[in-house]
Short mmCIF file of N, CA and C in Angstrom, two decimals:
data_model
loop_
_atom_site.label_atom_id
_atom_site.label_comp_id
_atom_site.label_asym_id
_atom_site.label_seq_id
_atom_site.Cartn_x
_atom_site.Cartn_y
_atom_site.Cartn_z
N UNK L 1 0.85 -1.18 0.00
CA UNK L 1 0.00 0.00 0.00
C UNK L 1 0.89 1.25 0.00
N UNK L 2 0.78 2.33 -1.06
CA UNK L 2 1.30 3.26 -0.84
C UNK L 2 0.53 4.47 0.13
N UNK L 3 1.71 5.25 0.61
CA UNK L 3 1.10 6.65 1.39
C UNK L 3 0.85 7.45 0.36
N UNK L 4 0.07 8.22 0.80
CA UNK L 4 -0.17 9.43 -0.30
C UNK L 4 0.62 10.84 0.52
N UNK L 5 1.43 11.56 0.13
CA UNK L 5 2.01 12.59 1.05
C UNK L 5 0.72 13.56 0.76
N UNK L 6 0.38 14.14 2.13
CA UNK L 6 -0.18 15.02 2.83
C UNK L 6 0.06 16.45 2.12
N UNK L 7 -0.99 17.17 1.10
CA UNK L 7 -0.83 18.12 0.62
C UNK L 7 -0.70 19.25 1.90
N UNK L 8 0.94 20.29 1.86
CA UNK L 8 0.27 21.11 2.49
C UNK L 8 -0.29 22.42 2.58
N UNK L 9 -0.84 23.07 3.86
CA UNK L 9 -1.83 24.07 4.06
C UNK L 9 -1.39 25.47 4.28
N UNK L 10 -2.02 26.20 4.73
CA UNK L 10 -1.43 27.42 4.83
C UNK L 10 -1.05 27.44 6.21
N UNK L 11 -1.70 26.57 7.07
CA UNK L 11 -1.23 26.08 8.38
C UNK L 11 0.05 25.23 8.74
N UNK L 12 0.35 24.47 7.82
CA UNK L 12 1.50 23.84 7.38
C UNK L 12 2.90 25.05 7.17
N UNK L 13 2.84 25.83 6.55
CA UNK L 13 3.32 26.91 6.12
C UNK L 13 3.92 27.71 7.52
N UNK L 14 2.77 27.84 7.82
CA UNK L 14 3.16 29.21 9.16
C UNK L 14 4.02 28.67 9.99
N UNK L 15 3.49 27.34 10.48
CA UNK L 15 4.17 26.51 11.81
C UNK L 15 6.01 26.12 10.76
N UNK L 16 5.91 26.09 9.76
CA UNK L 16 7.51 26.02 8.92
C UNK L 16 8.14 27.30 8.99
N UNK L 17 7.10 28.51 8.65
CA UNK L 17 7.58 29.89 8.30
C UNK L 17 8.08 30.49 10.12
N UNK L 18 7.55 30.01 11.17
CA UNK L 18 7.70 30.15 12.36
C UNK L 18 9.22 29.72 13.10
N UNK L 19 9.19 28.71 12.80
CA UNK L 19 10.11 27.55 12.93
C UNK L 19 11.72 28.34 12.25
N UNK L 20 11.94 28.72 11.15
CA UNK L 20 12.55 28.81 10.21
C UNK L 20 12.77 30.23 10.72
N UNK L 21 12.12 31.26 10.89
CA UNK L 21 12.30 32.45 10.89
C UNK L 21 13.00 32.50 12.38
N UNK L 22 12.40 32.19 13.83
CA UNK L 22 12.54 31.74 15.43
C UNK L 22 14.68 31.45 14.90
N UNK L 23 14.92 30.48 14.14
CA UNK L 23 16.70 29.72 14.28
C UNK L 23 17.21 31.07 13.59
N UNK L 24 16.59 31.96 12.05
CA UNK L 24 17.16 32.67 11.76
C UNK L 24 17.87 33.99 12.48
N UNK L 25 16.65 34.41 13.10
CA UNK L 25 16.57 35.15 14.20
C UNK L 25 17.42 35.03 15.24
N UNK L 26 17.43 34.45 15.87
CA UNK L 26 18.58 33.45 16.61
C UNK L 26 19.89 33.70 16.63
N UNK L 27 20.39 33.51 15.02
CA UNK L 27 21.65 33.19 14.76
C UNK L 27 22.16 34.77 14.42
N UNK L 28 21.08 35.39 14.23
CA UNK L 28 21.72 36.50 13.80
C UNK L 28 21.77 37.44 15.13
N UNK L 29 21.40 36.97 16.16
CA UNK L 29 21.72 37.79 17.68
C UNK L 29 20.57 38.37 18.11
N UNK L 30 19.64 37.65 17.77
CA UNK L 30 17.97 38.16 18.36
C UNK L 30 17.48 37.05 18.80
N UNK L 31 17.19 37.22 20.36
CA UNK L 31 16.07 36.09 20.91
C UNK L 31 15.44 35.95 20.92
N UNK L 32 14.97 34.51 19.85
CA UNK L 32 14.05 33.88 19.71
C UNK L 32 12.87 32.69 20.15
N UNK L 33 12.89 32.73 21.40
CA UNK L 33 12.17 32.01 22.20
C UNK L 33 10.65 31.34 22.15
N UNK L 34 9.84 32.69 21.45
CA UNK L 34 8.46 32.30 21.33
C UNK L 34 7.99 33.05 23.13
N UNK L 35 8.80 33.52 23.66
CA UNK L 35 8.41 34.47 25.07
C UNK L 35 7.91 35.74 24.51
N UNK L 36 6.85 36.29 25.69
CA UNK L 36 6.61 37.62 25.10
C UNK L 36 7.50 38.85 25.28
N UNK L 37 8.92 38.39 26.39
CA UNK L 37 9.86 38.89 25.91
C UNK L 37 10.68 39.55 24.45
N UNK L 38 10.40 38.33 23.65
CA UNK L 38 11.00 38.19 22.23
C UNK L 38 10.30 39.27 21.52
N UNK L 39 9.30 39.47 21.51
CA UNK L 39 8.34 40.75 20.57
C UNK L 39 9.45 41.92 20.71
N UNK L 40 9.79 42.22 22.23
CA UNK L 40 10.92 43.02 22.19
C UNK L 40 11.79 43.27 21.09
N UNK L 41 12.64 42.12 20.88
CA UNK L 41 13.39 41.72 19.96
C UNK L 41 12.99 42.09 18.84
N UNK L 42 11.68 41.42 18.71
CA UNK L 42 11.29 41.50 17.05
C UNK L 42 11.47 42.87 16.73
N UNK L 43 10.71 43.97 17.72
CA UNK L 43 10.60 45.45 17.43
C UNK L 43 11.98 45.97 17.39
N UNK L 44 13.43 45.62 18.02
CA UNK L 44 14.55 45.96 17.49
C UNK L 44 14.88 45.46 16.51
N UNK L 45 14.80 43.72 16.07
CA UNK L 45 15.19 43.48 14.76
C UNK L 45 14.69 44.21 13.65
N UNK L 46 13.08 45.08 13.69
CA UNK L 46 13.10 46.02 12.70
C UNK L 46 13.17 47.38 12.68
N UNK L 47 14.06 47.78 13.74
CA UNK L 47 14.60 49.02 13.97
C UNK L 47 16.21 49.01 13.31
N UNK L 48 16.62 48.19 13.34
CA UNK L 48 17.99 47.57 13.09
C UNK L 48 18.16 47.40 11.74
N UNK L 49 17.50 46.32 11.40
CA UNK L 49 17.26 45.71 9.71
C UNK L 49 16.94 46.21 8.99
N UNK L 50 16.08 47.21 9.18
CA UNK L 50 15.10 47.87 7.60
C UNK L 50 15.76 49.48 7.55
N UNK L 51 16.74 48.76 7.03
CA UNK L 51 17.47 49.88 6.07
C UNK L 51 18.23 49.39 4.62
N UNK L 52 18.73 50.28 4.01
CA UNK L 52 19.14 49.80 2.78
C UNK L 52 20.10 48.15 2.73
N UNK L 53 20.82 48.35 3.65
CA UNK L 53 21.75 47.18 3.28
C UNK L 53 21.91 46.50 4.46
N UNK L 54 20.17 46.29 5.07
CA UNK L 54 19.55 45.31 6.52
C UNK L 54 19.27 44.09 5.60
N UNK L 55 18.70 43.19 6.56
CA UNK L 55 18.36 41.85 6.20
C UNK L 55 17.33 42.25 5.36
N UNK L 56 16.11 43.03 6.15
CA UNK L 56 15.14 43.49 5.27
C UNK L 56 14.77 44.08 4.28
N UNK L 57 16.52 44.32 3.65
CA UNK L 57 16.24 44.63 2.36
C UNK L 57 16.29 43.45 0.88
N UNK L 58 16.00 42.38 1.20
CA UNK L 58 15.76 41.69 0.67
C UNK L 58 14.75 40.34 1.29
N UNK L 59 13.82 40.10 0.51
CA UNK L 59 12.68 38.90 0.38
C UNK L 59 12.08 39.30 1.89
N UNK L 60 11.48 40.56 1.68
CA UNK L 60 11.02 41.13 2.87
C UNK L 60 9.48 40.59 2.68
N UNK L 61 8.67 39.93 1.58
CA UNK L 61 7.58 39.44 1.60
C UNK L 61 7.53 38.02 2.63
N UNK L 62 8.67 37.14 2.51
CA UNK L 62 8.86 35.80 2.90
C UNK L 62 9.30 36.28 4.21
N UNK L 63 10.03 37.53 4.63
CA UNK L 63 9.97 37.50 5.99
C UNK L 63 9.61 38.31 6.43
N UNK L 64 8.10 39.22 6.33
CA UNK L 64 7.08 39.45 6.88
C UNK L 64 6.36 38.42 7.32
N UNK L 65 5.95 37.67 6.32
CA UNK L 65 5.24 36.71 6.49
C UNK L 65 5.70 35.54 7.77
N UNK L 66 7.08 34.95 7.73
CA UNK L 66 7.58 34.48 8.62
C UNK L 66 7.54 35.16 10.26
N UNK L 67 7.56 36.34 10.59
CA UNK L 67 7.79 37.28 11.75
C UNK L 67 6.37 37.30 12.01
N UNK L 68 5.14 37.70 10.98
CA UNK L 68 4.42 37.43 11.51
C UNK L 68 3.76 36.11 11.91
N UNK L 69 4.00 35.09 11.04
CA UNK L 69 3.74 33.40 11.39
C UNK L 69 4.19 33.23 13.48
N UNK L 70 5.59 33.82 13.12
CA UNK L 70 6.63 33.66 14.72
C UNK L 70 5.34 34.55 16.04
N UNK L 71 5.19 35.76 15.46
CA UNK L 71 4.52 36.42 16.16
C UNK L 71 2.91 36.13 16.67
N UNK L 72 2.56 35.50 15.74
CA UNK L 72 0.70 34.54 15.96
C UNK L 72 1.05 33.64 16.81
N UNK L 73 1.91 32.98 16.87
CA UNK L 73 2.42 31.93 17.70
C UNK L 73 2.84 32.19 18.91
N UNK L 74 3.34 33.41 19.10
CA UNK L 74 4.22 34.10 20.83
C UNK L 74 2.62 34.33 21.32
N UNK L 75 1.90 34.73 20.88
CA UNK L 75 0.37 35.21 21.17
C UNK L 75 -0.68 33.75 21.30
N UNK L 76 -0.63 32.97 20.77
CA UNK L 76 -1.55 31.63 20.93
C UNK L 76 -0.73 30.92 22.45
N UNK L 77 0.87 30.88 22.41
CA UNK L 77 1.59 30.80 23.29
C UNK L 77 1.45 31.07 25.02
N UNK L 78 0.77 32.49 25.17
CA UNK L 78 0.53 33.52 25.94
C UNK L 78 -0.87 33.44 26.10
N UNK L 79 -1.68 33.47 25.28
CA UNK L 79 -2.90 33.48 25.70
C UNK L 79 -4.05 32.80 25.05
N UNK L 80 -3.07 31.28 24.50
CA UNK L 80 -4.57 30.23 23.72
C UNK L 80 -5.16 31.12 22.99
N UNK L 81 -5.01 30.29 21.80
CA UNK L 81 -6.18 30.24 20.60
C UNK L 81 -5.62 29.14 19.37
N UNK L 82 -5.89 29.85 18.40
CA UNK L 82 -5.44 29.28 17.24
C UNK L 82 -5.52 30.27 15.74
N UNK L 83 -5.13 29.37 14.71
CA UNK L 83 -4.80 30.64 13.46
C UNK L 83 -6.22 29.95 12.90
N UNK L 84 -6.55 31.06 11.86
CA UNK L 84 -7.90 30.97 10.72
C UNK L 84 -7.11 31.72 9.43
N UNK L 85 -7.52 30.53 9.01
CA UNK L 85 -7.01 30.77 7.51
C UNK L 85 -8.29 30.57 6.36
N UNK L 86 -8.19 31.12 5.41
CA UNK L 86 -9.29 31.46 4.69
C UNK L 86 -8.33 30.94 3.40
N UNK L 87 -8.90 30.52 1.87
CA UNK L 87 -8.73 30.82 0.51
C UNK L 87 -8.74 31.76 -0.28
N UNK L 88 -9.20 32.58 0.06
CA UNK L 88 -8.74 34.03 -0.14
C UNK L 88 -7.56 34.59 -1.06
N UNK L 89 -7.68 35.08 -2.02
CA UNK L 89 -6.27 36.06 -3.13
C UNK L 89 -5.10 36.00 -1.94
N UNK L 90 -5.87 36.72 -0.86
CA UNK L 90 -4.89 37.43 -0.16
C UNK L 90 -4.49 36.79 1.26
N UNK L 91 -4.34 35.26 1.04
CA UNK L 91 -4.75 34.75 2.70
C UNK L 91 -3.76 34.60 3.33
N UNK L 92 -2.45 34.46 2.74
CA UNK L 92 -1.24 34.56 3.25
C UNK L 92 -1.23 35.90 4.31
N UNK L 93 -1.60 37.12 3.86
CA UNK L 93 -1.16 38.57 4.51
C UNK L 93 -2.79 38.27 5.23
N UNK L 94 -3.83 37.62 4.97
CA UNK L 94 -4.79 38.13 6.14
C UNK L 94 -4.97 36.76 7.04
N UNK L 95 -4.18 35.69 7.07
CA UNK L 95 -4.36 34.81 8.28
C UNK L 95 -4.27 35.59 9.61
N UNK L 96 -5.11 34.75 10.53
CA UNK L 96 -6.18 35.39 11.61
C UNK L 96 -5.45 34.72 12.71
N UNK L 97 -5.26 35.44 14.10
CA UNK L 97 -5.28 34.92 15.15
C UNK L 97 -6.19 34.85 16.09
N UNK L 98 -6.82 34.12 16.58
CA UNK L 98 -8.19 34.07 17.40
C UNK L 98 -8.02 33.67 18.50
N UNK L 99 -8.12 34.36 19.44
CA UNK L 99 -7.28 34.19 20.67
C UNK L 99 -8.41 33.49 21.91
N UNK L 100 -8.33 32.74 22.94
CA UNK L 100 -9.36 31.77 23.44
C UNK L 100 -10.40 33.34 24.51
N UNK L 101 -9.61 34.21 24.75
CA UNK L 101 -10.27 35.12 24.91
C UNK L 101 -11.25 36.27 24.10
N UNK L 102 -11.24 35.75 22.60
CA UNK L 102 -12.39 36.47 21.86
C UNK L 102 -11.90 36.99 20.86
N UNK L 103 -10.39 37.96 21.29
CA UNK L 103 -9.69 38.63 20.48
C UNK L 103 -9.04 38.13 19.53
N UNK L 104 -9.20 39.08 18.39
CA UNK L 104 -8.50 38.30 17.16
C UNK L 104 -7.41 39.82 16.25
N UNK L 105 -6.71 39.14 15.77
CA UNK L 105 -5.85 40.36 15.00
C UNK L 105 -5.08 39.50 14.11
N UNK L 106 -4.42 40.24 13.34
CA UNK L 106 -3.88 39.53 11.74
C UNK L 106 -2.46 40.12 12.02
N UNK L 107 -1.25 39.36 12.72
CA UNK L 107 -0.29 39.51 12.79
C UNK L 107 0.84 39.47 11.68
N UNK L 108 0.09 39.32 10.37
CA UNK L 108 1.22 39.06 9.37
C UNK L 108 1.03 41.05 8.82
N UNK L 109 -0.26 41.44 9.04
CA UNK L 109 -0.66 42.66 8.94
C UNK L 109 0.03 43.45 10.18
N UNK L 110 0.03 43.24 11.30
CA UNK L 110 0.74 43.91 11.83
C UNK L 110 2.72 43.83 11.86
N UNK L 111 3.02 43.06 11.63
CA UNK L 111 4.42 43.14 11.10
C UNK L 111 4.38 44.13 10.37
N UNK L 112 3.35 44.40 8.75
CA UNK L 112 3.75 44.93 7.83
C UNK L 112 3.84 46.48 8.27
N UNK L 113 3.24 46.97 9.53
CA UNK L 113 2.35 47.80 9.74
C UNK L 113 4.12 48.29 10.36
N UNK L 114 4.36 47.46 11.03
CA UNK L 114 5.44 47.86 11.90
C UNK L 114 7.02 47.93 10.23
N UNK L 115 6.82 47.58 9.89
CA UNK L 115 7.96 47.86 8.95
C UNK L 115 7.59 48.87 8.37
N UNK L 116 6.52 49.21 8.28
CA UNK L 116 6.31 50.82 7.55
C UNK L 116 6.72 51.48 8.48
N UNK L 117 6.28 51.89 9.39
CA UNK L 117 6.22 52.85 10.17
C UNK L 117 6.75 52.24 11.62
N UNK L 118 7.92 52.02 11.31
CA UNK L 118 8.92 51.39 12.84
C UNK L 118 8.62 52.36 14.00
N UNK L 119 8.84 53.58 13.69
CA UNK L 119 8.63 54.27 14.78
C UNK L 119 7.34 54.04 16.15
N UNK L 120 6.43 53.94 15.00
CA UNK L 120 5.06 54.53 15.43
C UNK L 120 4.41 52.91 15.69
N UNK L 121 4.77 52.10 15.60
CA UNK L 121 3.89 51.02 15.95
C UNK L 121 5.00 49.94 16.26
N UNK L 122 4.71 49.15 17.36
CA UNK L 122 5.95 47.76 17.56
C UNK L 122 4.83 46.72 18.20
N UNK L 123 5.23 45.59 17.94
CA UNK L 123 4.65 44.53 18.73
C UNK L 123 4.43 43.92 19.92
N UNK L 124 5.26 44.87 21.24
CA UNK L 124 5.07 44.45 22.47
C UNK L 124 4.13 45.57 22.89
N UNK L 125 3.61 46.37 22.80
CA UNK L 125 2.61 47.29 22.96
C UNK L 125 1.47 46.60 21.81
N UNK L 126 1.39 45.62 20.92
CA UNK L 126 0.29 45.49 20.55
C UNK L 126 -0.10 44.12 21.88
N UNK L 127 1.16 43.82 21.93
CA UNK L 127 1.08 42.52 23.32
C UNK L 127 0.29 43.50 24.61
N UNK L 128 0.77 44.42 25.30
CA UNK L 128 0.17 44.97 26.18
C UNK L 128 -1.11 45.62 26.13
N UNK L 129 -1.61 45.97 24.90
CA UNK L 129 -2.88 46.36 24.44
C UNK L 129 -3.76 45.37 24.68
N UNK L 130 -3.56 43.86 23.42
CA UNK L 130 -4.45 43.15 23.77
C UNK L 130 -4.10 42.09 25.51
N UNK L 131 -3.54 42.51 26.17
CA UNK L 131 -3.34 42.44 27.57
C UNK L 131 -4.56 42.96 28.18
N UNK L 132 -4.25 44.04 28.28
CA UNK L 132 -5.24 44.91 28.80
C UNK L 132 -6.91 44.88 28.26
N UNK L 133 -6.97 44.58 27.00
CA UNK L 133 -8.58 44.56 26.76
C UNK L 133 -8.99 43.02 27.38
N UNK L 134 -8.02 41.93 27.71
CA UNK L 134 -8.21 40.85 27.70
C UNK L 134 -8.33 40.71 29.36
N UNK L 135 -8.11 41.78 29.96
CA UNK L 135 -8.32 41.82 31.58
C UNK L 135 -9.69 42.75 32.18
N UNK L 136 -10.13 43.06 31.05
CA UNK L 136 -11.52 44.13 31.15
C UNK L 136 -12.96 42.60 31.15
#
């Protein structure tokens, strides 16, 4: 009897794109734990990187996507849930985090949000935000 290999999902993907991005991260002197410590990190790795001749100046689609995969995960981590993924044109950039407390947000969207505009938006204040609505 043969196996049939397991087509995979966009869920398949994230938990690889997570995985993959967490050792990169890592090696390049950012801790990568999956703690909500690490968001820290993340918000310096793109204070650091996204400049002309940063990491992020190249295949910044594959590692948005990855940072945010890493980042849905520090958050399901912290406060239960799981990802929602849709078929969608666009489902890569709008996979969902649904958190066991109600809250939901699209962390591959907020990465992007934070590479535009490093200054003005980082990911451990989106951690303490949904903290706080999640204690109301």
């Amino acid at each position: 009897m043969f196996f049939k290999k397991k087509k995979r999902n966009l869920i398949d993907d994230l938990e690889l794109a997570s995985k993959w991005v967490a050792k990169a991260l890592n090696s390049s002197n950012y801790q990568a734990d999956y703690s909500v410590e690490s968001l820290k990190e993340i918000d310096r790795f793109f204070k650091e990187e996204n400049r002309p001749d940063g990491i992020l100046s190249k295949n910044v689609g594959q590692i948005l996507f990855s940072l945010g995969a890493y980042v849905g995960d520090v958050f399901i981590k912290e406060f239960g849930g799981k990802w929602v993924t849709d078929d969608g044109k666009d489902a890569e950039i709008n996979v969902q985090v649904v958190l066991d407390n109600g809250i939901s947000f699209l962390p591959v969207v907020s990465c992007m949000k934070v590479y535009q505009a490093s200054e003005e938006s980082n990911l451990y204040t989106l951690y303490l935000a949904i903290k706080q609505a999640a204690s109301e």
